Every structure is written in structure tokens, then in C-alpha cells.
Coordinates of C-alpha atoms in Angstrom, one line a residue:
Chain F
X841 CA -199.3 -33.3 132.1
X842 CA -198.9 -29.8 130.8
X843 CA -196.0 -29.1 128.5
X844 CA -193.1 -27.6 130.5
X845 CA -190.4 -25.8 128.5
X846 CA -186.9 -26.3 129.8
X847 CA -183.7 -24.3 129.1
X848 CA -183.0 -20.8 128.0
X849 CA -185.4 -18.8 125.9
X850 CA -184.3 -19.1 122.3
X851 CA -182.6 -16.1 120.8
X852 CA -181.8 -17.4 117.4
X853 CA -184.6 -18.8 115.2
X854 CA -182.9 -19.6 112.0
X855 CA -180.8 -22.6 110.8
X856 CA -177.2 -23.4 111.2
X857 CA -175.0 -23.4 108.2
X858 CA -174.4 -27.1 108.5
X859 CA -178.1 -27.8 108.2
X860 CA -178.3 -25.6 105.1
X861 CA -175.2 -26.9 103.4
X862 CA -175.8 -30.6 103.9
X863 CA -179.1 -30.4 102.0
X864 CA -177.7 -28.5 99.0
X865 CA -176.0 -29.7 95.8
X866 CA -172.3 -29.5 95.9
X867 CA -172.5 -28.7 99.6
X868 CA -173.8 -25.3 98.7
X869 CA -170.8 -23.9 96.9
X870 CA -171.7 -20.7 95.1
X871 CA -174.8 -20.0 97.1
X872 CA -175.5 -16.9 99.2
X873 CA -176.2 -17.1 102.9
X874 CA -176.6 -14.3 105.4
X875 CA -176.9 -13.9 109.2
X876 CA -180.3 -13.0 110.4
X877 CA -179.0 -10.9 113.2
X878 CA -177.0 -8.6 110.9
X879 CA -179.9 -8.1 108.6
X880 CA -181.9 -7.0 111.7
X881 CA -179.2 -4.7 113.1
X882 CA -178.4 -3.0 109.8
X883 CA -181.4 -3.5 107.5
X884 CA -180.1 -1.0 104.8
X885 CA -176.5 -2.3 104.8
X886 CA -176.2 -5.7 103.2
X887 CA -174.0 -8.4 104.9
X888 CA -173.8 -11.8 103.3
X889 CA -171.5 -14.6 102.3
X890 CA -171.1 -16.2 98.9
X891 CA -169.7 -19.6 99.7
X892 CA -166.5 -20.6 97.8
X893 CA -165.3 -23.7 99.5
X894 CA -167.2 -26.2 101.7
X895 CA -165.3 -29.1 103.2
X896 CA -167.4 -31.7 105.1
X897 CA -166.2 -32.9 108.5
X898 CA -167.9 -35.9 110.2
X899 CA -167.9 -35.0 113.9
X900 CA -169.8 -38.1 115.1
X901 CA -172.1 -40.6 113.6
X902 CA -175.1 -38.6 112.4
X903 CA -173.4 -35.2 113.0
X904 CA -172.1 -33.7 109.8
X905 CA -170.3 -30.4 110.1
X906 CA -168.4 -28.3 107.6
X907 CA -165.4 -26.0 107.2
X908 CA -166.8 -23.2 105.1
X909 CA -165.0 -20.4 103.3
X910 CA -166.9 -17.6 101.6
X911 CA -166.5 -14.3 99.9
X912 CA -167.7 -11.8 102.6
X913 CA -169.6 -8.6 102.2
X914 CA -170.0 -6.9 105.6
X915 CA -172.3 -3.9 105.8
X916 CA -171.9 -3.2 102.1
X917 CA -168.1 -3.5 102.1
X918 CA -166.3 -6.4 100.4
X919 CA -163.9 -8.1 102.7
X920 CA -162.6 -10.9 100.6
X921 CA -162.6 -14.7 101.1
X922 CA -162.7 -15.6 104.8
X923 CA -163.3 -18.7 106.9
X924 CA -166.8 -18.7 108.5
X925 CA -166.3 -19.3 112.2
X926 CA -170.0 -19.0 113.2
X927 CA -171.4 -21.8 111.1
X928 CA -172.6 -23.6 114.2
X929 CA -174.9 -20.8 115.2
X930 CA -178.6 -21.1 114.4
X931 CA -178.8 -17.7 112.7
X932 CA -178.3 -18.4 109.1
X933 CA -180.7 -17.9 106.2
X934 CA -180.2 -19.2 102.6
X935 CA -181.1 -16.8 99.8
X936 CA -183.0 -18.5 96.9
X937 CA -181.3 -18.5 93.6
X938 CA -184.0 -16.4 92.0
X939 CA -183.6 -13.6 94.6
X940 CA -179.8 -13.7 94.7
X941 CA -179.2 -10.9 92.2
X942 CA -181.7 -8.5 93.8
X943 CA -180.4 -9.4 97.3
X944 CA -176.7 -8.9 96.5
X945 CA -177.2 -5.5 95.0
X946 CA -175.4 -3.2 97.5
X947 CA -177.0 0.2 97.8
X948 CA -175.6 1.5 101.0
X949 CA -172.0 1.0 102.2
X950 CA -170.9 1.6 105.7
X951 CA -167.8 3.7 105.2
X952 CA -165.7 4.4 108.2
X953 CA -164.3 7.4 106.5
X954 CA -167.7 9.1 106.5
X955 CA -167.7 9.0 110.3
X956 CA -166.1 12.1 111.8
X957 CA -163.3 11.4 114.1
X958 CA -161.7 14.2 116.1
X959 CA -158.0 14.9 116.0
X960 CA -157.8 16.9 119.2
X961 CA -159.8 16.9 122.4
X962 CA -160.2 19.3 125.3
X963 CA -157.8 18.9 128.2
X964 CA -159.4 17.7 131.5
X965 CA -159.8 20.8 133.8
X966 CA -157.4 19.8 136.6
X967 CA -154.6 18.8 134.2
X968 CA -155.2 22.0 132.3
X969 CA -154.7 24.0 135.5
X970 CA -151.5 22.2 136.4
X971 CA -150.1 22.7 132.8
X972 CA -151.0 26.4 132.9
X973 CA -149.3 26.8 136.3
X974 CA -146.2 25.1 135.0
X975 CA -146.1 27.3 131.9
X976 CA -146.4 30.4 134.0
X977 CA -143.6 29.2 136.3
X978 CA -141.4 28.7 133.3
X979 CA -142.3 32.2 132.1
X980 CA -144.4 31.1 129.0
X981 CA -147.8 32.6 128.3
X982 CA -150.4 29.8 128.6
X983 CA -153.1 29.6 125.9
X984 CA -156.7 29.9 126.7
X985 CA -157.6 26.3 125.9
X986 CA -155.1 23.5 125.9
X987 CA -155.8 20.7 123.3
X988 CA -154.6 17.2 123.6
X989 CA -154.2 15.0 120.5
X990 CA -157.0 12.4 120.3
X991 CA -155.6 8.9 119.7
X992 CA -158.3 7.5 117.4
X993 CA -156.7 4.2 116.5
X994 CA -158.7 2.0 118.8
X995 CA -161.8 4.0 118.2
X996 CA -161.7 3.5 114.5
X997 CA -160.8 -0.2 115.0
X998 CA -163.9 -0.7 117.1
X999 CA -166.1 1.2 114.7
X1000 CA -164.8 -0.9 111.9
X1001 CA -165.3 -4.2 113.8
X1002 CA -168.1 -6.7 113.7
X1003 CA -169.6 -5.6 116.9
X1004 CA -169.8 -1.9 116.2
Chain S
X691 CA -177.6 -39.0 164.7
X692 CA -179.7 -37.9 161.7
X693 CA -181.0 -41.4 161.1
X694 CA -182.4 -41.6 164.7
X695 CA -184.1 -38.2 164.3
X696 CA -185.7 -39.3 161.1
X697 CA -187.3 -42.3 162.9
X698 CA -188.9 -40.0 165.5
X699 CA -190.3 -37.1 163.4
X700 CA -190.9 -36.7 159.7
X701 CA -188.8 -33.7 159.0
X702 CA -187.4 -32.3 155.8
X703 CA -183.7 -32.8 155.0
X704 CA -183.1 -29.1 155.7
X705 CA -184.6 -29.3 159.2
X706 CA -182.7 -32.5 159.8
X707 CA -179.4 -31.0 158.9
X708 CA -180.2 -27.9 161.1
X709 CA -181.1 -30.1 164.0
X710 CA -177.9 -32.2 163.5
X711 CA -175.8 -29.1 163.5
X712 CA -177.6 -27.9 166.7
X713 CA -177.0 -31.2 168.4
X714 CA -173.3 -31.5 167.5
X715 CA -172.4 -27.8 168.1
X716 CA -172.9 -25.8 171.2
X717 CA -174.8 -23.0 169.4
X718 CA -178.6 -22.8 169.8
X719 CA -180.9 -23.6 166.9
X720 CA -181.2 -20.3 165.1
X721 CA -183.1 -20.8 161.8
X722 CA -182.4 -17.3 160.6
X723 CA -178.9 -18.3 159.6
X724 CA -178.5 -18.8 155.8
X725 CA -178.7 -22.4 154.7
X726 CA -177.0 -24.3 151.9
X727 CA -177.6 -27.9 151.0
X728 CA -174.6 -30.2 151.4
X729 CA -173.0 -31.3 148.1
X730 CA -174.1 -34.9 148.4
X731 CA -177.8 -34.0 148.5
X732 CA -179.5 -34.1 145.0
X733 CA -181.1 -31.0 143.3
X734 CA -184.8 -30.6 144.1
X735 CA -187.3 -31.7 141.5
X736 CA -188.7 -28.3 141.2
X737 CA -185.3 -26.7 140.6
X738 CA -183.8 -29.4 138.4
X739 CA -184.1 -27.6 135.0
X740 CA -184.1 -24.1 136.3
X741 CA -182.6 -21.6 133.9
X742 CA -182.4 -18.0 134.9
X743 CA -183.9 -15.3 132.7
X744 CA -181.3 -13.0 131.2
X745 CA -181.0 -9.6 132.7
X746 CA -183.3 -7.2 130.8
X747 CA -181.3 -4.8 128.6
X748 CA -182.8 -1.6 127.2
X749 CA -181.6 -1.8 123.6
X750 CA -181.5 2.0 123.1
X751 CA -179.7 2.6 126.3
X752 CA -177.3 -0.1 125.5
X753 CA -176.4 1.3 122.1
X754 CA -176.1 4.8 123.5
X755 CA -173.9 3.7 126.3
X756 CA -171.8 1.6 124.0
X757 CA -171.1 4.6 121.7
X758 CA -170.4 6.9 124.6
X759 CA -168.0 4.5 126.4
X760 CA -166.2 3.8 123.2
X761 CA -165.5 7.6 122.8
X762 CA -164.8 8.0 126.6
X763 CA -162.2 5.2 126.7
X764 CA -160.4 6.7 123.6
X765 CA -160.3 10.0 125.4
X766 CA -158.9 8.5 128.5
X767 CA -156.3 6.6 126.5
X768 CA -155.4 9.9 124.7
X769 CA -154.9 11.6 128.1
X770 CA -152.8 8.7 129.4
X771 CA -150.5 8.7 126.3
X772 CA -150.2 12.5 126.6
X773 CA -149.1 12.1 130.2
X774 CA -146.7 9.3 129.3
X775 CA -145.0 11.4 126.6
X776 CA -144.8 14.3 129.1
X777 CA -143.2 12.0 131.7
X778 CA -140.7 10.6 129.3
X779 CA -139.7 14.1 128.2
X780 CA -139.3 15.1 131.8
X781 CA -137.2 11.9 132.5
X782 CA -135.0 12.8 129.5
X783 CA -134.5 16.3 130.9
X784 CA -133.7 14.9 134.3
X785 CA -131.3 12.4 132.8
X786 CA -129.5 15.2 131.0
X787 CA -129.3 17.2 134.2
X788 CA -128.1 14.2 136.1
X789 CA -125.5 13.6 133.5
X790 CA -124.2 17.1 133.6
X791 CA -124.2 17.2 137.4
X792 CA -122.2 13.9 137.4
X793 CA -119.7 15.3 134.9
X794 CA -119.3 18.5 137.0
X795 CA -118.8 16.5 140.1
X796 CA -116.2 14.3 138.5
X797 CA -114.3 17.2 137.1
X798 CA -114.2 18.8 140.6
X799 CA -113.0 15.7 142.1
X800 CA -110.3 15.4 139.4
X801 CA -109.2 19.0 140.2
X802 CA -108.9 18.2 143.9
X803 CA -107.1 15.1 143.1
X804 CA -104.5 16.9 141.0
X805 CA -104.0 19.5 143.7
X806 CA -103.4 16.8 146.3
X807 CA -101.1 14.9 144.0
X808 CA -98.9 18.0 143.3
X809 CA -98.6 18.7 147.1
X810 CA -97.9 15.1 147.9
X811 CA -95.4 14.8 145.1
X812 CA -93.5 17.8 146.4
X813 CA -93.3 16.3 149.9
X814 CA -92.3 13.0 148.4
X815 CA -89.6 14.4 146.2
X816 CA -88.1 16.3 149.1
X817 CA -88.0 13.1 151.3
X818 CA -86.6 11.1 148.5
X819 CA -83.8 13.7 147.9
X820 CA -83.0 13.7 151.6
X821 CA -82.9 9.9 151.6
X822 CA -80.6 9.9 148.7
X823 CA -78.2 12.3 150.3
X824 CA -78.3 10.3 153.5
X825 CA -77.5 7.1 151.6
X826 CA -74.6 8.7 149.9
X827 CA -73.3 10.1 153.2
X828 CA -73.7 6.6 154.7
X829 CA -71.7 5.1 151.8
X830 CA -69.0 7.7 152.1
X831 CA -68.7 7.0 155.8
X832 CA -68.6 3.3 155.3
X833 CA -65.8 3.8 152.7
X834 CA -63.9 6.0 155.1
X835 CA -64.4 3.5 157.9
X836 CA -63.1 0.7 155.7
X837 CA -60.1 2.7 154.8
X838 CA -59.4 3.5 158.4
X839 CA -59.9 -0.1 159.4
X840 CA -57.6 -1.2 156.6
X841 CA -54.9 1.2 157.8
X842 CA -55.4 0.1 161.4
X843 CA -55.1 -3.5 160.2
X844 CA -52.0 -2.7 158.3
X845 CA -50.4 -0.9 161.4
X846 CA -51.4 -3.8 163.6
X847 CA -49.9 -6.3 161.1
X848 CA -46.8 -4.2 160.9
X849 CA -46.5 -4.1 164.7
X850 CA -47.0 -7.8 164.9
X851 CA -44.5 -8.3 162.2
X852 CA -42.0 -6.2 164.1
X853 CA -42.8 -8.2 167.3
X854 CA -42.2 -11.4 165.4
X855 CA -39.1 -10.0 163.9
X856 CA -37.9 -9.0 167.3
X857 CA -38.8 -12.4 168.6
X858 CA -37.1 -14.0 165.7
X859 CA -33.8 -12.7 167.1
X860 CA -34.0 -15.3 169.8
X861 CA -34.7 -18.1 167.4
X862 CA -32.1 -20.9 167.2
X863 CA -30.7 -21.7 163.8
X864 CA -30.1 -25.3 163.0
X865 CA -26.5 -24.5 162.2
X866 CA -25.9 -23.1 165.6
X867 CA -27.9 -25.7 167.4
X868 CA -24.9 -27.2 169.2
X869 CA -23.8 -23.8 170.6
X870 CA -27.4 -23.2 171.8
X871 CA -27.6 -26.5 173.6
X872 CA -24.3 -25.9 175.3
X873 CA -25.4 -22.4 176.3
X874 CA -28.6 -23.8 177.8
X875 CA -26.8 -26.5 179.7
X876 CA -24.4 -23.9 181.1
X877 CA -27.2 -21.6 182.2
X878 CA -29.4 -22.0 185.2
X879 CA -32.9 -20.9 185.8
X880 CA -33.9 -19.5 189.1
X881 CA -37.4 -20.3 190.2
X882 CA -36.9 -18.9 193.6
X883 CA -39.0 -15.9 193.2
X884 CA -42.1 -14.4 194.7
X885 CA -44.9 -12.6 193.0
X886 CA -46.5 -9.5 194.1
X887 CA -50.1 -8.7 193.6
X888 CA -49.4 -6.8 190.5
X889 CA -47.5 -9.8 189.1
X890 CA -44.0 -8.5 189.6
X891 CA -41.5 -11.2 190.2
X892 CA -39.3 -10.8 193.2
X893 CA -36.2 -13.0 192.9
X894 CA -34.1 -14.1 195.9
X895 CA -35.0 -15.1 199.5
X896 CA -34.5 -11.5 200.6
X897 CA -35.8 -9.6 197.6
X898 CA -35.1 -6.2 199.0
X899 CA -31.4 -7.0 199.4
X900 CA -29.1 -7.0 196.5
X901 CA -28.0 -10.6 195.6
X902 CA -24.5 -11.3 194.8
X903 CA -23.6 -12.7 191.4
X904 CA -22.3 -15.9 192.9
X905 CA -25.9 -16.9 194.1
X906 CA -27.2 -16.4 190.6
X907 CA -24.6 -18.5 189.0
X908 CA -25.0 -21.4 191.5

């Protein structure tokens, strides 16, 4: 019988953090791991975790999971010690000890402040017409172009997020 | 029904179900109608592990659209907030206007009220004054009446007293009782009288004639 593949096409080809940690000394505390997807998306900007605390949790006989905290570096920026919520995903790669120093050297930082964000935007045409009409009715001289303040809070928040 | 059909002809479950529905319902067998397997029928062997392929996504287009939508939604949000601020400002103005209008209306009403009050007060005061005067008049009259009545009573009492005094002249003293008795015995009462319509007593058999004194004495 020919082999028949069943299920979804795989998207992730690496290991889960649980697989990695259960084979390391001290459960992998102090080691560096990174997500394959992030390395693909942003090749020049380094994102990795240096594990600080790894607590084993036995989910079922034969299934060893962990609660892992690590010092996060996301796209070159340091984000402090955080809990890793995606340890289950098969997307993790362990950095060998010899290559750690070279790997962790951050050359490019994704700085949100470098990205230009406008403070004002052009008013939509119909709204502009109505405002100009109102100003004329009140007796004020309307300007040529009406500018509306651009509320950039959500924009910056999204740019700064994991899924930018 | 389906079991007997299966004995006769080797048909698929789908065809059997269609035939059953055709037999039970009055509609004709129309196989162009969309068909769905009943829930108690198991999944076909060829479809058991079927997994759909994810919709193809052009990565470049996806990234471009993501960036553009991010910016567009921020723009829309900005416009919305601008309009909200404008609306709240207008509402504040309207509220101020309403407040002033209400105050003006209330002051006007108070003015009218004061006018009416003064007018009504004048009328009321006049009436009350008149009532007071009437009352005083009434009291005076009552007093006068009482005085009059008192005087009348006094007069009547006096008259009565005089009457009684007059009548007292004919009273018999206990000292002079013997004399009185003798007098009565000596006297004679004459009941031989007639009465006219007016009550006048007419003494004697022939009242028109003068009666001699001897008749009276006997």
C-alpha cells in the first residue's frame, strides 16, 4: 500500500521547548533558544530567549512539560524576564554553547522611534466641505486645508507588538 | 421502507435516502436538489482523514495590506475621535443654551406670577376689609338688638309686675280671712248670662232691659 499522508501540511519544522529542555542539564537554565519563525521574518534583528527558570510539570505519564521563564530579546530590544507561553509550539531552536556569544551579539535594533509617525492627517473631503461651510456661516475665514490630529496610540502599539 | 428497497435493488445509501423521501413525501424525485447525509451515517472511507488545504496567501500582498490597513484604521479612529470631540463641544453649547433659555423662561414666569399676586392681593385685601366692616356692623346690630330686647323685657316685666300688683289688691290676707269668708257667703254669683259671638256676657233673662237691683241681690 502506498504511504498516505494524513492531516495538515506541516508549517513548523523545529522542536518544542519541552523537547529541548528535557534533554539538557539543569533543564536548560542559562541556555539560549530562539524561534525559527522570527529568525526567518527578521533575519537581521535578533530575537531569542536566555532561559532563567525552568520548572518541570508532568502532564501525563510520559508527557513532561515545563513552565519556562527567560530573559527576552525581541528584534534587538531587551524586554526583561518573561514567561514563555509558546513553548508547546514546534518552532524552537537551541543555540550551541560555542555559538552563543556570536549569536547573541545584537547589531540591529528595531527602534519604534525611528519609524516616522504623523501627528496630523488630511481631513476627508466631505467632512472638510461641511466644516468649511459651517465656518463660513459663522463668519470665520476657512483655511485652505483642514488638518485633523492623527491619534497614533494604537498604531504605535501595533508596530511595537509581536505581530508587527 | 428503506430496508425493503435494499432487498430489491442494490442502491447506494444516498439513492436509498432520496427514494425514501420521494415515497414518503408528495414531491417527485428531483435529484438536482442538494443532498446532505443524515447524521447517523458514518463518514466515507475516502473522506475520513480529509484536511483542507489552507487558502493561498501572497506574502507580499499580505504584508502590504497589513501595513496599509493598520494606517487606515488609525486614520478612521482619528476622524471618529475628532467628530466625537466636536459633538461633545456642540452638546456643551446646546446645554449652555438650554440652561440660559430655561433661566429666562423661569424669570418670565416669576414676573407674571408677581403681577398676578399683586392684583389678586389687592382684590383680596378689599374683600377682607369689607368683610371686617360687615362683621363689625353685624356685631353692633346684635348689641343694639340685645339692648332693645333687654329693654323690652324690662318693660314687659314691669307691666307684669304692675299687673300682679294690681291683682295683689284682691288677695286675701290671713288676718282678714274671716271677713273675706263672710263677704263671700253674703255675696251671690249670677250665672244667668248669655254670651255673644264676641264673648260679651249678657246678664239677665232680658238683657236689653235694665234689671232692678233686687234681682241681683236675690
